[in-house]
Amino acid sequence: MDQLPNVDLLEFEEEAMEPDGSVASPRSWYNNTLVVAALVFCALSLGFVGTIFWTSLPIWIHHGWTLLTGKGWTSPNGPFGGLPMIAGTVETSLLALVIAVLIGLGTSIAIVFLLPARLRTVVATLVELLAAIPSVVYGLWGLLVLAPWMETTVNPWLNEWPFAKDIFGSPGQEFGTSLLLASIVLGIMILPTFVAISREVISVVPQDLIEASLSLGATRWQMIRKVVLPTSRIGLLGATFLALARATGETVAVALIAGSVANVQFHLLYPGTSIAAWIATEFGESQSNEIAALMALGVILMALNVCLALISRKLVNRQRKLLAVS
Amino acid sequence: MSELTELQTSEPSHEMRAEIRRISGESHARRVAVSQVMVNLCRVALAIAAVPLVLLLYQLIKNGASQIDWKFFSTLPTTPSLLSPKATGGVSNAIVGTIALTVYASILAIPLGILVGVYLAETESKLASLLRVVAQTMAGAPSILMGLFAFSFIVHDLNIGFSALAGSFALAVLMLPVIMISTEIAVRSVPNTLREAGLALGAKPHRVSLQIVLPSALTGIVTGVILAVSRAVGETAPVLLVIGGGFINSWKPFDPVSAMPLAIYENAKSEWPAQRAQVWGVALVLVAFVFVLSLSARIWATRKQRIGR
């Protein structure tokens, strides 16, 4: 409390307070400044959505559904088909999500319940630092370290398995860049994000519940499985959607290591691309028509992301209310 | 004694308890074994998660440290040729560009972000709750969309061209929601008793807000600002589209500039081994930059907790 600022006690202010005790009276210049700032932000966010949509509008009118379902991308004048990028986005981010959630859930449980208390805060800080590493650094690591390793070691090894060729395909010289590698690096990238949130969700499960179940003779795993996970399931789902939203929007890492080839590709060892990565790789060499088409891809990405963000927000809020009640 | 036991077991609740004890005794070994296996699986998951991240940091430091010398910071990049394949020069343009972009973006985003954050915290209106949802959605939006926005608005519509200004505009749009949300949380966490005390002393509402609430919330606001800056420093996608990749050291807002993330992105695909090796140095400097910023944000945050107590 030593931080309390000085307020001149003797200075008497003429104007009376609002009877309802509202903090900012509607007439003050200060309040007007705040409202103006809010309106500026309002205009900015409208401009954000509006500009991108407006620039892509001619392409939507001219090409219509081809942008969602077409398979080829021909610069500079089209046709512009978005299916390869949409498929690539879905494949890479779902696979990355599976990797991140499987490993991340175990990791958060281990951090909260299994690590000694002193290590816990250190590891939590480390996880948050790792979440702050710029994605281009993950991309660099994937391209210069993992890709050569995939090409010389993993790909030949995978191809010796009986059905691997049918599932993954058998690539030749692609320098190791592939949808599979992009998914793995994406998974590693979103892991700290997922762990940071799910660790927090798990650690706010009321201590009473945990102690009650342990005192009834539950083993540690029973306590986690029957008490902790059910109590925090909605928050964990929210963390999952947040991680998914991050994976779908990731740009440069995928642009560097997915290989930038616009094909609908279900064999994961072949190169592919994603919406965001395709915008990044194609933008530099594009003319007005193609730029508008890339903006249209941006609109698709935005719609996808807004859906995921709203779902995750709803889930996290519900979890908060649930715990506030109990 | 035996009579007593008989008496007890004849009661239904005691019978039930004995039954439970019998069942739990039977399944005890199995339950403990399952628990052991699952708990160890969680430990394995922690180990698996640690391996790639530790490996990444190790390789970053190992490959990056050898690239960094005085020339790295002070000279402009040169393109290697067959005669001198190792002549990569330095990356001063990227470092200058990153600092310029971050400073301009901060000037654009910090005042507006704090003002809107205070607005969200102190008003209960439909507009406020709408803006809150918008801010949270924008905070998670793919950063490449900010690049598209800056391109069509600054580069194309306003006809300013590829410039540091366009890049910092994109970064400012990226930083705004982060600053807004953390400011709102910080202002809301100021105890209402402080506000009421100020009002009871006869201070006008704006004085209460400026002289009592904002100073008390300052640590939280600063933490949010630092986190936003550290996120903006490392972002590649938005600046990739709009800053033009200049090859000179320029602080002017209307000049095309380079940036560290952009240098990494461009040179990672280079055909010259010396350039690919140098990228590790840039990445190390960038990560060090980001780590220092996020660590200082954490230290600010703990300072806040100490004062709050």
XYZ file of C-alpha atoms in Angstrom:
635
model
C 0.000 0.000 0.000
C 3.047 2.248 0.035
C 2.313 2.862 -3.647
C -0.816 4.955 -3.121
C -0.489 8.087 -5.216
C -0.850 11.516 -3.702
C -4.297 12.996 -3.934
C -4.499 16.520 -2.662
C -6.887 16.203 0.244
C -7.586 19.893 0.657
C -8.444 20.562 -2.938
C -12.204 20.755 -3.156
C -13.772 19.781 -6.439
C -16.787 21.842 -7.388
C -18.814 19.419 -9.469
C -20.911 16.870 -7.673
C -20.605 13.172 -8.278
C -23.179 11.384 -10.330
C -25.890 10.069 -8.009
C -25.409 6.507 -9.285
C -21.709 6.716 -8.411
C -20.515 5.971 -11.938
C -16.758 6.379 -12.165
C -16.522 8.223 -15.453
C -19.088 10.960 -15.809
C -20.421 11.173 -19.349
C -19.433 14.802 -19.850
C -15.780 14.769 -18.893
C -13.117 15.281 -21.572
C -11.433 12.170 -20.230
C -14.433 10.018 -20.929
C -14.703 11.496 -24.414
C -11.102 10.548 -25.119
C -11.807 6.973 -24.090
C -14.889 6.777 -26.295
C -12.967 8.206 -29.240
C -10.219 5.611 -28.730
C -12.816 2.839 -28.618
C -14.383 4.123 -31.816
C -10.956 4.263 -33.515
C -10.411 0.626 -32.578
C -13.913 -0.175 -33.810
C -13.141 1.447 -37.168
C -9.809 -0.360 -37.321
C -11.333 -3.781 -36.778
C -14.087 -3.073 -39.290
C -11.429 -1.897 -41.741
C -9.416 -5.044 -41.044
C -12.231 -7.358 -42.112
C -13.681 -4.963 -44.703
C -10.472 -4.205 -46.599
C -9.457 -7.819 -47.037
C -12.962 -8.828 -48.089
C -13.391 -5.824 -50.391
C -10.092 -6.450 -52.202
C -11.020 -10.074 -52.809
C -14.606 -9.322 -53.867
C -13.975 -9.293 -57.673
C -12.436 -12.765 -57.413
C -15.372 -14.090 -55.377
C -17.780 -12.752 -58.008
C -15.739 -14.011 -60.938
C -14.648 -17.419 -59.643
C -17.229 -18.150 -56.963
C -17.079 -21.645 -55.516
C -13.943 -22.526 -57.489
C -12.035 -20.810 -54.693
C -13.275 -23.443 -52.282
C -13.408 -26.524 -54.492
C -11.025 -25.958 -57.429
C -7.879 -28.064 -57.532
C -5.460 -26.038 -59.655
C -3.709 -22.723 -59.031
C -2.440 -21.035 -62.195
C -0.689 -17.717 -61.949
C -1.170 -15.024 -62.994
C -4.788 -15.137 -64.175
C -6.347 -18.237 -62.748
C -8.215 -20.444 -62.362
C -7.532 -20.145 -58.672
C -8.551 -23.271 -56.784
C -8.248 -23.235 -53.020
C -8.849 -26.913 -52.284
C -5.166 -27.952 -52.075
C -4.447 -25.259 -49.502
C -7.610 -25.943 -47.501
C -6.869 -29.681 -47.501
C -3.265 -29.005 -46.510
C -4.349 -26.737 -43.668
C -6.806 -29.315 -42.342
C -4.341 -32.221 -42.639
C -1.347 -30.494 -41.063
C -3.221 -28.808 -38.240
C -5.270 -31.882 -37.271
C -2.193 -34.119 -37.239
C -0.276 -31.479 -35.288
C -3.167 -31.249 -32.847
C -3.155 -35.009 -32.250
C 0.585 -34.889 -31.525
C 0.316 -31.833 -29.274
C -2.725 -33.014 -27.290
C -1.457 -36.557 -26.689
C 1.921 -35.391 -25.450
C 0.693 -32.125 -23.963
C -1.989 -33.607 -21.724
C 0.479 -36.035 -20.159
C 2.991 -33.235 -19.805
C 0.586 -30.907 -17.994
C -0.513 -33.690 -15.636
C 3.124 -34.504 -14.939
C 3.942 -30.839 -14.299
C 1.035 -30.277 -11.917
C 0.940 -33.558 -9.970
C 4.229 -35.380 -10.402
C 6.982 -32.787 -10.312
C 8.326 -31.599 -6.966
C 6.871 -28.213 -6.048
C 10.137 -26.364 -6.491
C 10.618 -27.579 -10.071
C 7.004 -26.814 -10.953
C 7.322 -23.044 -11.290
C 10.632 -23.358 -13.124
C 9.139 -25.735 -15.700
C 6.030 -23.577 -16.048
C 8.203 -20.526 -16.763
C 10.253 -22.542 -19.261
C 7.096 -23.666 -21.068
C 5.910 -20.081 -21.368
C 9.306 -18.978 -22.671
C 9.215 -21.752 -25.274
C 5.764 -20.565 -26.360
C 7.377 -17.176 -27.047
C 9.992 -18.498 -29.498
C 9.180 -16.967 -32.909
C 7.719 -19.476 -35.333
C 10.295 -18.653 -37.992
C 12.937 -20.164 -35.681
C 10.968 -23.426 -35.525
C 10.729 -23.267 -39.319
C 14.463 -22.731 -39.631
C 15.172 -25.681 -37.345
C 12.752 -27.861 -39.301
C 14.272 -26.906 -42.641
C 17.977 -27.102 -41.762
C 17.996 -29.906 -39.165
C 14.887 -32.089 -39.418
C 14.378 -32.066 -43.190
C 17.820 -33.518 -44.040
C 17.333 -36.066 -41.258
C 13.906 -37.028 -42.648
C 15.360 -37.412 -46.130
C 18.347 -39.567 -45.194
C 16.989 -41.559 -42.247
C 13.263 -41.483 -41.602
C 11.839 -41.686 -45.128
C 13.854 -44.775 -46.180
C 13.099 -46.396 -42.816
C 9.371 -45.698 -43.128
C 9.304 -47.133 -46.636
C 10.545 -50.501 -45.416
C 7.294 -51.033 -43.544
C 4.681 -53.148 -45.368
C 1.848 -50.670 -45.931
C 3.764 -47.451 -45.352
C 4.047 -46.730 -49.074
C 0.274 -46.747 -49.465
C -0.236 -44.460 -46.500
C 2.683 -42.077 -46.719
C 3.795 -42.393 -50.334
C 7.435 -42.823 -51.365
C 8.972 -39.530 -52.353
C 12.174 -39.071 -54.312
C 14.234 -35.915 -54.012
C 12.151 -33.328 -52.180
C 14.882 -32.354 -49.715
C 12.844 -33.967 -46.962
C 10.197 -31.249 -46.892
C 6.732 -32.775 -46.585
C 3.298 -32.387 -45.050
C 4.277 -34.920 -42.381
C 7.339 -32.922 -41.334
C 5.276 -29.725 -41.308
C 2.713 -31.400 -39.048
C 5.381 -32.651 -36.661
C 7.040 -29.235 -36.371
C 3.605 -27.586 -35.999
C 2.846 -30.071 -33.221
C 6.096 -29.186 -31.444
C 5.280 -25.489 -31.910
C 1.776 -25.560 -30.467
C 2.792 -27.900 -27.646
C 3.981 -25.092 -25.310
C 0.794 -23.122 -26.043
C -1.392 -26.111 -25.236
C 0.596 -27.034 -22.127
C 0.604 -23.459 -20.821
C -3.217 -23.294 -20.920
C -4.031 -26.874 -19.897
C -1.570 -26.697 -16.999
C -3.413 -23.655 -15.739
C -6.829 -25.310 -16.220
C -5.707 -28.435 -14.360
C -4.016 -26.578 -11.522
C -7.176 -24.668 -10.571
C -9.173 -27.849 -9.916
C -10.252 -27.351 -6.264
C -7.873 -28.954 -3.795
C -10.880 -30.210 -1.729
C -11.985 -32.511 -4.545
C -8.494 -33.918 -5.015
C -7.984 -34.532 -1.309
C -11.462 -36.030 -0.925
C -10.807 -38.604 -3.636
C -7.361 -39.465 -2.259
C -8.776 -39.867 1.254
C -11.367 -42.315 -0.105
C -8.484 -44.510 -1.159
C -8.232 -43.603 -4.825
C -4.827 -44.116 -6.403
C -3.111 -41.158 -8.035
C -4.260 -42.151 -11.496
C -7.852 -42.720 -10.301
C -7.803 -39.247 -8.789
C -6.589 -37.769 -12.101
C -8.903 -39.849 -14.277
C -12.078 -39.593 -12.193
C -11.770 -36.150 -10.588
C -9.257 -33.869 -12.300
C -9.993 -34.625 -15.956
C -13.818 -34.542 -15.672
C -13.695 -31.287 -13.696
C -11.438 -29.593 -16.201
C -12.671 -31.216 -19.414
C -14.347 -28.141 -20.861
C -11.303 -25.972 -20.229
C -9.089 -28.632 -21.799
C -11.340 -28.672 -24.847
C -10.986 -24.892 -25.010
C -7.196 -25.228 -24.894
C -7.424 -27.775 -27.714
C -9.388 -25.412 -29.937
C -6.994 -22.570 -29.149
C -4.054 -24.757 -30.163
C -5.940 -25.750 -33.322
C -6.588 -22.088 -34.135
C -2.892 -21.385 -33.755
C -1.955 -24.334 -35.960
C -4.319 -23.314 -38.774
C -2.974 -19.771 -38.814
C 0.697 -20.672 -38.699
C 2.467 -19.269 -41.735
C 6.222 -19.158 -42.055
C 7.100 -22.482 -40.461
C 4.761 -24.301 -42.860
C 5.940 -22.136 -45.767
C 9.527 -23.215 -45.076
C 9.030 -26.937 -44.485
C 5.862 -28.116 -46.207
C 7.431 -27.756 -49.649
C 5.024 -25.241 -51.242
C 3.333 -27.437 -53.824
C -0.347 -26.809 -54.566
C -1.615 -30.376 -54.869
C -4.379 -32.108 -52.976
C -2.116 -34.628 -51.282
C -3.121 -37.340 -48.856
C 0.239 -39.110 -48.920
C 1.848 -37.252 -46.103
C 5.469 -37.691 -47.153
C 4.898 -35.599 -50.276
C 5.171 -31.830 -50.202
C 2.054 -29.688 -49.884
C 1.067 -26.304 -48.532
C -1.474 -24.567 -46.324
C -3.630 -21.467 -46.815
C -1.422 -19.145 -44.785
C 1.808 -20.605 -46.164
C 0.562 -20.297 -49.750
C -0.263 -16.620 -49.232
C 3.252 -16.037 -47.896
C 5.078 -17.903 -50.654
C 3.044 -16.605 -53.600
C 2.537 -12.990 -52.545
C 5.941 -11.687 -53.623
C 5.550 -12.661 -57.273
C 1.865 -11.860 -57.666
C 0.085 -9.320 -59.835
C -3.226 -7.640 -58.989
C -5.453 -10.560 -60.015
C -3.573 -13.159 -58.054
C -3.217 -10.840 -55.066
C -7.011 -10.563 -54.979
C -7.224 -14.367 -55.081
C -4.757 -14.616 -52.202
C -6.908 -12.113 -50.296
C -9.853 -14.453 -50.933
C -7.820 -17.257 -49.362
C -7.263 -14.852 -46.472
C -11.037 -14.478 -46.111
C -11.410 -18.273 -45.910
C -8.652 -18.449 -43.306
C -10.256 -15.654 -41.310
C -13.656 -17.365 -41.311
C -12.073 -20.636 -40.161
C -10.119 -18.902 -37.434
C -13.020 -16.835 -36.131
C -15.121 -20.005 -35.795
C -12.379 -21.781 -33.834
C -11.706 -18.738 -31.644
C -15.370 -18.266 -30.761
C -15.801 -21.953 -29.886
C -12.713 -21.962 -27.663
C -13.791 -18.717 -25.966
C -17.206 -20.145 -25.187
C -15.703 -23.316 -23.753
C -13.157 -21.534 -21.566
C -15.852 -19.190 -20.231
C -18.099 -22.140 -19.425
C -15.274 -23.799 -17.520
C -14.735 -20.613 -15.536
C -18.423 -20.426 -14.577
C -18.474 -24.112 -13.678
C -15.602 -23.736 -11.236
C -16.996 -20.504 -9.824
C -20.221 -22.328 -8.927
C -18.593 -25.366 -7.337
C -15.421 -59.684 21.943
C -16.767 -61.964 19.237
C -20.253 -61.071 20.293
C -19.445 -57.431 19.804
C -18.195 -58.014 16.263
C -21.276 -59.989 15.427
C -23.412 -57.215 16.749
C -21.618 -54.701 14.541
C -21.673 -56.706 11.328
C -25.357 -57.315 11.744
C -25.992 -53.647 11.006
C -26.511 -53.017 7.259
C -24.038 -50.098 7.016
C -21.306 -52.208 8.568
C -22.035 -55.049 6.196
C -21.677 -52.659 3.333
C -18.415 -51.331 4.655
C -17.007 -54.835 4.986
C -18.091 -55.627 1.446
C -16.389 -52.485 0.122
C -13.231 -53.322 2.029
C -13.239 -56.838 0.535
C -13.664 -55.574 -3.041
C -11.105 -52.841 -2.660
C -8.671 -55.360 -1.192
C -9.137 -57.611 -4.204
C -8.668 -54.846 -6.765
C -5.989 -53.004 -4.832
C -2.976 -54.524 -6.549
C -4.493 -53.976 -9.984
C -5.420 -50.371 -9.269
C -1.952 -49.563 -7.987
C -0.374 -51.206 -11.023
C -2.610 -49.256 -13.455
C -1.840 -46.063 -11.586
C 1.887 -46.734 -11.773
C 1.722 -47.360 -15.523
C -0.355 -44.279 -16.302
C 1.638 -41.976 -14.061
C 4.837 -43.156 -15.682
C 3.277 -42.603 -19.115
C 2.714 -38.987 -18.094
C 6.372 -38.745 -17.077
C 7.338 -40.184 -20.484
C 5.146 -37.560 -22.183
C 7.000 -34.844 -20.284
C 10.302 -36.312 -21.443
C 9.102 -36.588 -25.061
C 7.932 -32.979 -24.958
C 11.269 -31.833 -23.584
C 13.476 -33.594 -26.151
C 12.721 -31.548 -29.313
C 12.566 -28.272 -27.423
C 15.899 -28.858 -25.679
C 17.383 -30.030 -28.987
C 16.149 -26.862 -30.711
C 17.678 -24.574 -28.086
C 20.934 -26.555 -28.078
C 21.348 -26.425 -31.856
C 20.365 -22.778 -31.914
C 23.103 -21.868 -29.438
C 25.698 -24.214 -30.917
C 25.227 -23.095 -34.518
C 24.397 -19.497 -33.727
C 27.112 -18.458 -31.286
C 29.935 -19.061 -33.770
C 28.309 -16.710 -36.287
C 28.167 -13.699 -34.018
C 31.042 -11.221 -34.077
C 31.370 -7.459 -34.447
C 31.113 -7.622 -38.259
C 27.782 -9.469 -37.854
C 26.214 -6.444 -36.155
C 27.954 -3.624 -37.981
C 28.087 -4.396 -41.704
C 25.504 -4.713 -44.441
C 24.814 -8.072 -46.092
C 26.594 -8.951 -49.319
C 25.620 -11.628 -51.801
C 28.151 -14.460 -51.979
C 29.544 -15.290 -55.393
C 31.499 -18.210 -56.830
C 34.752 -16.336 -56.215
C 33.976 -15.581 -52.567
C 31.321 -18.057 -51.420
C 31.761 -17.099 -47.780
C 31.253 -13.331 -48.171
C 27.899 -12.949 -46.436
C 28.580 -9.618 -44.730
C 26.624 -8.691 -41.609
C 22.964 -8.211 -40.861
C 22.924 -4.642 -39.571
C 20.047 -3.697 -41.885
C 17.861 -6.434 -40.371
C 18.667 -5.381 -36.802
C 18.087 -1.688 -37.544
C 14.878 -2.599 -39.376
C 13.539 -4.716 -36.505
C 14.242 -1.948 -33.980
C 12.657 0.718 -36.225
C 9.577 -1.442 -36.912
C 9.129 -2.235 -33.223
C 9.497 1.405 -32.142
C 7.019 2.707 -34.733
C 4.555 -0.098 -33.991
C 4.792 0.664 -30.258
C 4.132 4.366 -30.869
C 1.042 3.442 -32.881
C -0.302 0.697 -30.639
C 0.555 1.428 -26.987
C -1.392 4.692 -26.352
C -4.459 3.528 -28.265
C -4.332 0.065 -26.707
C -4.164 1.418 -23.153
C -6.981 3.923 -23.766
C -9.305 1.294 -25.224
C -8.339 -1.121 -22.433
C -9.326 1.466 -19.807
C -12.539 2.106 -21.712
C -13.373 -1.621 -21.645
C -12.647 -1.823 -17.922
C -14.608 1.238 -16.859
C -17.701 1.109 -19.067
C -20.539 -1.344 -19.107
C -22.093 -0.884 -22.524
C -23.039 -3.027 -25.503
C -20.140 -1.492 -27.436
C -17.693 -2.496 -24.712
C -18.774 -6.115 -24.615
C -18.739 -6.267 -28.409
C -15.228 -4.792 -28.547
C -14.101 -7.322 -25.942
C -15.134 -10.222 -28.175
C -13.537 -8.520 -31.188
C -10.278 -8.013 -29.270
C -10.126 -11.620 -28.132
C -10.812 -12.876 -31.639
C -8.199 -10.534 -33.124
C -5.622 -11.594 -30.537
C -5.792 -15.123 -31.946
C -6.109 -14.188 -35.614
C -3.423 -15.519 -37.969
C -0.715 -12.876 -38.230
C -0.579 -13.109 -42.019
C -4.013 -11.454 -42.126
C -2.493 -8.336 -40.551
C -0.006 -8.366 -43.412
C -2.820 -8.590 -45.970
C -4.631 -5.717 -44.230
C -1.515 -3.515 -44.150
C -0.834 -4.331 -47.796
C -4.248 -3.395 -49.114
C -4.704 -0.381 -46.809
C -1.241 1.233 -46.496
C 0.676 -0.052 -49.505
C -2.164 -0.150 -52.002
C -5.034 2.171 -50.995
C -2.967 4.957 -49.402
C -0.283 4.347 -52.042
C 2.594 4.638 -49.577
C 4.371 1.610 -50.983
C 6.476 -1.067 -49.309
C 7.784 0.688 -46.214
C 8.638 0.464 -42.537
C 5.389 2.313 -41.877
C 3.302 -0.453 -43.501
C 5.188 -3.096 -41.501
C 4.771 -1.280 -38.217
C 1.082 -0.735 -38.979
C 0.660 -4.507 -39.384
C 2.574 -5.134 -36.155
C 0.537 -2.464 -34.347
C -2.716 -4.198 -35.343
C -1.167 -7.388 -33.967
C -0.154 -5.749 -30.662
C -3.349 -3.759 -30.048
C -5.645 -6.542 -28.809
C -2.931 -7.972 -26.530
C -2.355 -4.565 -24.896
C -6.097 -3.921 -24.646
C -6.892 -7.212 -22.944
C -4.047 -7.008 -20.428
C -4.841 -3.351 -19.643
C -8.471 -4.241 -19.034
C -7.532 -7.069 -16.676
C -5.034 -4.864 -14.822
C -7.502 -1.977 -14.388
C -10.286 -4.303 -13.290
C -8.067 -5.882 -10.642
C -7.570 -2.520 -8.886
C -9.674 -2.800 -5.696
C -12.894 -0.810 -5.803
C -12.169 0.544 -2.311
C -9.354 2.636 -3.797
C -11.730 4.151 -6.360
C -14.375 4.795 -3.752
C -11.851 6.372 -1.397
C -10.773 8.770 -4.135
C -14.344 9.676 -4.993
C -15.209 10.110 -1.312
C -12.386 12.628 -1.012
C -14.118 14.646 -3.686
C -11.817 13.892 -6.621
C -13.396 14.100 -10.061
C -13.855 10.759 -11.810
C -11.134 11.413 -14.369
C -8.686 12.287 -11.600
C -9.540 9.069 -9.799
C -8.908 7.187 -13.028
C -5.670 8.971 -13.939
C -4.098 9.427 -10.501
C -5.311 6.410 -8.557
C -6.437 3.603 -10.832
C -3.853 3.867 -13.613
C -0.795 4.116 -11.315
C -2.059 1.122 -9.331
C -2.597 -0.860 -12.518
C 0.705 0.242 -14.051
C 2.666 -2.965 -13.435
C -0.019 -5.086 -15.075
C -0.225 -2.736 -18.035
C 3.555 -2.716 -18.495
C 3.650 -6.518 -18.390
C 1.053 -6.689 -21.150
C 2.876 -4.111 -23.258
C 6.182 -5.968 -22.982
C 4.500 -9.257 -23.945
C 2.893 -7.585 -26.950
C 6.233 -6.107 -28.034
C 8.008 -9.439 -27.649
C 5.372 -11.075 -29.815
C 5.669 -8.383 -32.464
C 9.472 -8.590 -32.607
C 9.416 -12.214 -33.724
C 6.535 -12.075 -36.183
C 7.500 -12.801 -39.768
C 4.297 -13.233 -41.725
C 2.881 -9.677 -41.474
C 6.148 -7.908 -42.257
C 7.014 -10.378 -45.009
C 4.292 -8.965 -47.248
C 4.792 -5.247 -46.750
C 8.243 -4.011 -45.683
C 9.983 -4.590 -49.006
C 13.254 -6.007 -47.672
C 15.632 -3.019 -48.001
C 19.405 -3.565 -48.145
C 20.419 -0.360 -46.350
C 20.300 0.803 -42.743
C 17.299 3.090 -42.683
C 15.296 4.568 -39.831
C 12.923 6.495 -42.098
C 9.293 5.314 -41.913
C 8.696 5.584 -45.660
C 11.767 3.581 -46.722
C 11.635 -0.155 -47.377
C 13.470 -1.930 -44.563
C 14.500 -5.464 -43.617
C 13.863 -7.274 -40.336
C 15.480 -10.149 -38.466
C 12.609 -12.640 -38.969
C 12.505 -11.725 -42.655
C 16.272 -12.244 -42.979
C 15.884 -15.687 -41.420
C 12.995 -16.595 -43.726
C 14.776 -15.421 -46.880
C 18.247 -16.798 -46.167
C 17.155 -20.162 -44.756
C 16.361 -21.152 -48.352
C 19.606 -19.726 -49.717
C 21.761 -21.901 -51.970
C 24.960 -20.644 -50.261
C 25.984 -22.708 -47.212
C 27.592 -19.643 -45.609
C 24.298 -17.741 -45.728
C 22.359 -20.703 -44.326
C 24.893 -20.908 -41.482
C 24.626 -17.190 -40.765
C 20.853 -17.507 -40.341
C 21.471 -19.396 -37.066
C 23.230 -16.324 -35.721
C 20.273 -14.100 -36.611
C 17.883 -16.598 -35.033
C 19.962 -16.685 -31.841
C 19.940 -12.884 -31.556
C 16.187 -12.818 -32.217
C 15.420 -15.498 -29.614
C 17.681 -13.744 -27.078
C 15.763 -10.519 -27.767
C 12.398 -12.217 -27.227
C 13.543 -14.099 -24.115
C 14.879 -10.937 -22.471
C 11.568 -9.190 -23.167
C 9.365 -12.008 -21.849
C 11.558 -12.555 -18.800
C 11.392 -8.866 -17.925
C 7.605 -9.053 -18.309
C 7.559 -11.944 -15.826
C 9.740 -10.012 -13.381
C 7.359 -7.030 -13.637
C 4.452 -9.364 -12.991
C 6.005 -10.812 -9.809
C 6.758 -7.269 -8.644
C 3.049 -6.586 -8.998
C 2.164 -9.581 -6.822
C 4.567 -8.402 -4.135
C 3.037 -4.937 -4.044
C -0.488 -6.325 -4.130
C 0.255 -8.209 -0.939
